[in-house]
mmCIF file of C-alpha atoms in Angstrom:
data_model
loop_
_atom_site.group_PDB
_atom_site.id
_atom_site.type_symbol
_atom_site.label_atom_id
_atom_site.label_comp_id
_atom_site.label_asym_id
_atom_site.label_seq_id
_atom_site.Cartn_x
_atom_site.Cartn_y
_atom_site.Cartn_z
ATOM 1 C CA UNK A 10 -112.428 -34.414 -31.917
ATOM 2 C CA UNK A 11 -115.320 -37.141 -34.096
ATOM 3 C CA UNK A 12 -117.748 -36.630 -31.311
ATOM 4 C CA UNK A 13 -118.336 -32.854 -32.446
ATOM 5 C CA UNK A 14 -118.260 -33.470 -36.015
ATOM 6 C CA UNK A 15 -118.789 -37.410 -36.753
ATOM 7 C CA UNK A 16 -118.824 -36.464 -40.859
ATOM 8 C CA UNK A 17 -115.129 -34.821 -41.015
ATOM 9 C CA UNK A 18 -113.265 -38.182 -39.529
ATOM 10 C CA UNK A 19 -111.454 -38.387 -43.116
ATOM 11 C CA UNK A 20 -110.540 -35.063 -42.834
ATOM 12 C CA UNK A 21 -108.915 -35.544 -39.344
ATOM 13 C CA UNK A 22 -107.707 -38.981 -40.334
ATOM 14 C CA UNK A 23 -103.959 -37.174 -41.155
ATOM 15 C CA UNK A 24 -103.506 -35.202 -38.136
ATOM 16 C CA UNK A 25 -104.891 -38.751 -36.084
ATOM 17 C CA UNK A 26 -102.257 -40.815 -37.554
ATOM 18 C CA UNK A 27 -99.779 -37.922 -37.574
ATOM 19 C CA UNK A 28 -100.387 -37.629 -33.519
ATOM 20 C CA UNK A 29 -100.118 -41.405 -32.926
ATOM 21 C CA UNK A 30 -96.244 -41.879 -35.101
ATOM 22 C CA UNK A 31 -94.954 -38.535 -33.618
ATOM 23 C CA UNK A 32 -96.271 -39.834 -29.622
ATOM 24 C CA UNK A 33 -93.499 -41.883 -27.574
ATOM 25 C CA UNK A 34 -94.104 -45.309 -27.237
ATOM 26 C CA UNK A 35 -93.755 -46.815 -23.550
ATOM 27 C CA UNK A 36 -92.782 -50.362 -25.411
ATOM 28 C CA UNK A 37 -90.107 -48.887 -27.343
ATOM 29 C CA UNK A 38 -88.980 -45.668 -25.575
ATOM 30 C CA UNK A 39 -89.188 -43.680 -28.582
ATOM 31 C CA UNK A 40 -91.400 -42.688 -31.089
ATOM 32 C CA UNK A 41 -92.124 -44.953 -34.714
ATOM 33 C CA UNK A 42 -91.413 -41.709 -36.425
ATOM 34 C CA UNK A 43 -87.944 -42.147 -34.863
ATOM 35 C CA UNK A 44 -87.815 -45.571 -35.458
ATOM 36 C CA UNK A 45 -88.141 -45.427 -39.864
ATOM 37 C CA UNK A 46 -86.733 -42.270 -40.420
ATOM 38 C CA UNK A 47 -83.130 -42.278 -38.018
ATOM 39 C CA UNK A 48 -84.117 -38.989 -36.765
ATOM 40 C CA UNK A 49 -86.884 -37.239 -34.686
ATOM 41 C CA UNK A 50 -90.125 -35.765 -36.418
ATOM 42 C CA UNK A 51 -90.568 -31.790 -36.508
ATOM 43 C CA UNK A 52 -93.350 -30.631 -35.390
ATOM 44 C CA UNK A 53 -94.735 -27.501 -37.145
ATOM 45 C CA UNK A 54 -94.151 -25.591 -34.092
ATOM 46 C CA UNK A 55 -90.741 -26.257 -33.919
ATOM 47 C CA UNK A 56 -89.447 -25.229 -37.582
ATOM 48 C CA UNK A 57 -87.484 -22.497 -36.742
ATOM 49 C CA UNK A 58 -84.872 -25.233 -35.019
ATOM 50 C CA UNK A 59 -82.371 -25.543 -37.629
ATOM 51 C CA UNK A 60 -81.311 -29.213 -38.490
ATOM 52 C CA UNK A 61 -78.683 -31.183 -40.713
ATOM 53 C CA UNK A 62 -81.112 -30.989 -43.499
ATOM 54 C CA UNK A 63 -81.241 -27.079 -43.002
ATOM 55 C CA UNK A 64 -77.776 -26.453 -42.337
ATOM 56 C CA UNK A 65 -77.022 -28.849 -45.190
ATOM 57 C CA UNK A 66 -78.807 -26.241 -47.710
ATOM 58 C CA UNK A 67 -77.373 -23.267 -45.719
ATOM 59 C CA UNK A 68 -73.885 -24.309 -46.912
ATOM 60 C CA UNK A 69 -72.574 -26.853 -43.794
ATOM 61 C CA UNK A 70 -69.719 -28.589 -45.460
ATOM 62 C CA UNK A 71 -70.583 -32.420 -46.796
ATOM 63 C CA UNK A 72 -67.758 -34.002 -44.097
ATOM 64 C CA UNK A 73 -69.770 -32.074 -40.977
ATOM 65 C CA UNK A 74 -72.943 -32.962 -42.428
ATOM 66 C CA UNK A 75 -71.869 -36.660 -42.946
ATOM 67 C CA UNK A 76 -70.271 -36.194 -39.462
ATOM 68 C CA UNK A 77 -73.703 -35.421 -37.866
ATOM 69 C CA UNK A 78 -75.816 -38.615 -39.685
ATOM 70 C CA UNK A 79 -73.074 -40.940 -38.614
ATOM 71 C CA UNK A 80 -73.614 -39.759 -34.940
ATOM 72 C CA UNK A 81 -77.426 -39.666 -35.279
ATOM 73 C CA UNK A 82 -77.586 -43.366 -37.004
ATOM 74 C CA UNK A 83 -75.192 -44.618 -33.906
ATOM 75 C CA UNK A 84 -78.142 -43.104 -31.641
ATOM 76 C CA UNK A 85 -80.575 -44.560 -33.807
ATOM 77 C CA UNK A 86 -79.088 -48.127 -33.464
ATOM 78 C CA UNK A 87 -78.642 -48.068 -29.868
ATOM 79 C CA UNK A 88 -82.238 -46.542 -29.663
ATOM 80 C CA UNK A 89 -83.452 -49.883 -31.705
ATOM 81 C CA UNK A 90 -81.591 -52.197 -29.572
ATOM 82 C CA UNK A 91 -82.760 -50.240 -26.636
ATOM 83 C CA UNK A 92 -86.511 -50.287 -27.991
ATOM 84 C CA UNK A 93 -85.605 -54.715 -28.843
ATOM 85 C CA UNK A 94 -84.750 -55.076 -25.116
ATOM 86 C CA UNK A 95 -87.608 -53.334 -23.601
ATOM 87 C CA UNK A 96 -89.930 -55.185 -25.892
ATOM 88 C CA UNK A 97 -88.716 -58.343 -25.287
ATOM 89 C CA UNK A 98 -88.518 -57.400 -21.603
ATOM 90 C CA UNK A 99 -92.203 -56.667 -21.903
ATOM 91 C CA UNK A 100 -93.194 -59.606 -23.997
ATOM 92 C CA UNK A 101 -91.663 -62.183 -20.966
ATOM 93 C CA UNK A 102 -93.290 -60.187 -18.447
ATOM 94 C CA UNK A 103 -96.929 -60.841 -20.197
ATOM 95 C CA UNK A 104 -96.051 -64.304 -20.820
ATOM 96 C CA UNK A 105 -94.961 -64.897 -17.386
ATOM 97 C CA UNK A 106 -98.057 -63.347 -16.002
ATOM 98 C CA UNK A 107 -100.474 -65.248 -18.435
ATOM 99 C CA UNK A 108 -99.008 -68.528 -17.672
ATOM 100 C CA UNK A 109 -99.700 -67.894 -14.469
ATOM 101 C CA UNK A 110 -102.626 -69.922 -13.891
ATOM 102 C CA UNK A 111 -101.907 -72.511 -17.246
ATOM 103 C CA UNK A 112 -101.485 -76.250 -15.975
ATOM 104 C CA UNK A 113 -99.804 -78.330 -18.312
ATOM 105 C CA UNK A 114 -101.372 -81.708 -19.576
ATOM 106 C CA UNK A 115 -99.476 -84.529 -20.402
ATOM 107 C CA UNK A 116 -100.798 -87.761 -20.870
ATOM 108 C CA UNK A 117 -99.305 -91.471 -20.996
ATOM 109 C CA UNK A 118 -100.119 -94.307 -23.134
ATOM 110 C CA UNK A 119 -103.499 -96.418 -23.129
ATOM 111 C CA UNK A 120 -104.671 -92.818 -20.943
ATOM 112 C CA UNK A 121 -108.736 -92.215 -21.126
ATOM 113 C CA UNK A 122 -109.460 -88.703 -22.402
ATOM 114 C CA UNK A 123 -112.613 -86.676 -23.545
ATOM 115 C CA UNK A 124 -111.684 -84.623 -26.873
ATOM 116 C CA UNK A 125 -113.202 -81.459 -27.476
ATOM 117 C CA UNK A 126 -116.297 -81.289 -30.100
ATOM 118 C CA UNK A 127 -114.440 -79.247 -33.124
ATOM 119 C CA UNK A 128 -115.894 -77.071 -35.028
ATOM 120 C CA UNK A 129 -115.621 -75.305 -31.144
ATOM 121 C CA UNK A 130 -118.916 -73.537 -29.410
ATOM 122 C CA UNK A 131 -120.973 -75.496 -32.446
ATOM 123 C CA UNK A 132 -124.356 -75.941 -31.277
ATOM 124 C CA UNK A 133 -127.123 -78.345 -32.057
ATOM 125 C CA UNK A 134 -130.802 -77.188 -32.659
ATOM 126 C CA UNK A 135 -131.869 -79.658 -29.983
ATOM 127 C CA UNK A 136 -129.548 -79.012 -27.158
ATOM 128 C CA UNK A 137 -129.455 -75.161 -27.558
ATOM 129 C CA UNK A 138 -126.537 -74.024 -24.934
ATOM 130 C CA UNK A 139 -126.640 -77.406 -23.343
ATOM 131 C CA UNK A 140 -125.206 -78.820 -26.427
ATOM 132 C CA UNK A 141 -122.367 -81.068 -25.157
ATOM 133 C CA UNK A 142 -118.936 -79.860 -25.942
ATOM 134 C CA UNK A 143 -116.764 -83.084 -25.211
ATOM 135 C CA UNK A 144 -116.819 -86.301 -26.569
ATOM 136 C CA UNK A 145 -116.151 -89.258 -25.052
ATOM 137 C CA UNK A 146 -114.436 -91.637 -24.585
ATOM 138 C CA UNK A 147 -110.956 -92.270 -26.261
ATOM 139 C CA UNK A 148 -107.472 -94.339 -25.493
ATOM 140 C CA UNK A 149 -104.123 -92.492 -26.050
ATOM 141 C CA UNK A 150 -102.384 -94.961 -28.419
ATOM 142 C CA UNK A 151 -99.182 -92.609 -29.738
ATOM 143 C CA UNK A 152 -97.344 -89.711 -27.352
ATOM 144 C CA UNK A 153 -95.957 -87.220 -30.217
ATOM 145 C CA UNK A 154 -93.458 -84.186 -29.323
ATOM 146 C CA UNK A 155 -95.273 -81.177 -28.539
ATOM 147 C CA UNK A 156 -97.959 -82.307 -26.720
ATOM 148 C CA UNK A 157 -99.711 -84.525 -29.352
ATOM 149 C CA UNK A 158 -101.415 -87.727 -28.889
ATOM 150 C CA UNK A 159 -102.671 -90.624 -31.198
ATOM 151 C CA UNK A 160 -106.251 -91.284 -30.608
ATOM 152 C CA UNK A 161 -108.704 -94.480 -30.729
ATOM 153 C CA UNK A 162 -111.882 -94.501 -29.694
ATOM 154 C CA UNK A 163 -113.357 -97.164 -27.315
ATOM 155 C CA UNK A 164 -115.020 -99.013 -30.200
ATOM 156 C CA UNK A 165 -111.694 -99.380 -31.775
ATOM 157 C CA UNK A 166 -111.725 -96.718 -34.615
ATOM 158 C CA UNK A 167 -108.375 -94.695 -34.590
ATOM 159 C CA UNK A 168 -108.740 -91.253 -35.534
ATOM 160 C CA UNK A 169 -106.466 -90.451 -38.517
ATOM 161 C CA UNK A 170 -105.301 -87.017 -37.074
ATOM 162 C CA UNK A 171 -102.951 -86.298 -34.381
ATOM 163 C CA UNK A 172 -105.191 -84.157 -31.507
ATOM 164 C CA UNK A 173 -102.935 -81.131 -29.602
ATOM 165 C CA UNK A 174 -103.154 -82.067 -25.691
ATOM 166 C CA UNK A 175 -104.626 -78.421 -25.489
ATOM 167 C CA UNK A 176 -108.245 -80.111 -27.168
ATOM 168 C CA UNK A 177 -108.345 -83.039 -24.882
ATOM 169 C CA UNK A 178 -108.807 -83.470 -21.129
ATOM 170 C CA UNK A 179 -108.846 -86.619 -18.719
ATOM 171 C CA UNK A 180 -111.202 -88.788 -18.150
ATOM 172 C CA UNK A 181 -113.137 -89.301 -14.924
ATOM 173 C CA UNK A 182 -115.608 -92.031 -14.874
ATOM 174 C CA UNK A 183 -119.415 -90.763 -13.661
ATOM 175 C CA UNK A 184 -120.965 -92.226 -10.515
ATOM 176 C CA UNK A 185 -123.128 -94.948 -12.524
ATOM 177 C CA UNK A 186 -119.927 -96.015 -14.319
ATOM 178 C CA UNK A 187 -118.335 -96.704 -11.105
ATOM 179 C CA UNK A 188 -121.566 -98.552 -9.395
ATOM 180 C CA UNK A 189 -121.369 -100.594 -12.887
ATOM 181 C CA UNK A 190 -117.844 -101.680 -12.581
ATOM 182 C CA UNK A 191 -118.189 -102.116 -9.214
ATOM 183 C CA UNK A 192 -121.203 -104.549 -9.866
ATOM 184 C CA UNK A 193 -119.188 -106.138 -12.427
ATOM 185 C CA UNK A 194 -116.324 -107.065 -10.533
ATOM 186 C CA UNK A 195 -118.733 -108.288 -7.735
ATOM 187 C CA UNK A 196 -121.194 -110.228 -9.404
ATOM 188 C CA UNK A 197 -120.116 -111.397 -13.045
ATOM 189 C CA UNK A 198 -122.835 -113.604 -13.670
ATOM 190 C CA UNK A 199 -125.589 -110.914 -12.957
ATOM 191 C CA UNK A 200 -123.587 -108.895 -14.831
ATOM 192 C CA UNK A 201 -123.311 -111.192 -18.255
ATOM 193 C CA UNK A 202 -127.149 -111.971 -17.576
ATOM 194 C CA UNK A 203 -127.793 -107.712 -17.722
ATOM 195 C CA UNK A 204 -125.708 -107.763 -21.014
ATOM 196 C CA UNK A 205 -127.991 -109.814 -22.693
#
């Protein structure tokens, strides 16, 4: 409909909007129409179908009419817990299938981690995209509920804010670390000698 005239979108903005409330929702099973107003839209096609509001005006008696809304708000409540259930039915299926492939990290005391640079995909003028995005190297001093840790970095400065185990990782030691504590452990006195 905007492709052939891109200049009258305002003008086709009410009919848009009027189209997506009166169209059945798969989620729900009904339409949002449906949902605010207890009953179903009518569409100007179908105005010669006489309704409670018609036959109201035409003289139905106030008992029948009242008769009628109490039967069409009992529909309307089972079509809202209907529309709950499916969504919530829908909602677990998406979880399920997006936790699919999340591991959960948990971490113990005295741990080594790498935290996440924040402010996140931050990059220095220097590195360009090989800007480093995890620092290193930190202890796990505190274990809070919902996977939060307590933080101190190797030089012995505790960071003041608890870090979410979702912005941290574990820490692996590199090759040369590993040749240097295995030359430590081997030969200590070369090793004090290469401190100095």
């Amino acid at each position: 409909m905007i492709k052939n005239n891109p200049r009258e979108w305002s003008d086709l903005l009410q009919d848009t909007l009027w189209a997506y409330r009166t169209s059945k929702r798969d989620a729900i099973d009904c339409t949002t129409y449906e949902l605010v107003y207890r009953h179903e839209a009518i569409i100007p096609a179908e105005i010669n179908v006489r309704t409670i509001r018609v036959d109201k005006q035409d003289g139905m008696t106030s008992d029948a009419c009242q008769e009628a809304m109490s039967i069409m708000n009992l529909d309307l409540e089972a079509k809202r817990e209907q529309a709950l259930t499916s969504l919530v039915k829908q909602k677990k299926l998406t979880a399920e299938s997006c936790n699919k492939r999340v591991r959960s990290k948990s971490f113990q005391l005295n741990d080594l981690v790498w935290k996440v640079k924040l402010p996140t995909g931050h990059k220095d003028y220097l590195y360009g995209k090989w800007t480093p995005q995890w620092e290193a190297t930190f202890r796990i001093i505190k274990v809070y509920s919902g996977n939060s840790y307590g933080l101190q970095h190797m030089n012995g400065n505790i960071i003041k804010t608890n870090i979410k185990g979702k912005f941290i990782k574990a820490y692996h030691p590199t090759i040369w670390e590993k040749y240097a504590q295995n030359i430590q452990k081997s030969f200590p006195e070369f090793w004090k000698t290469m401190q100095k």
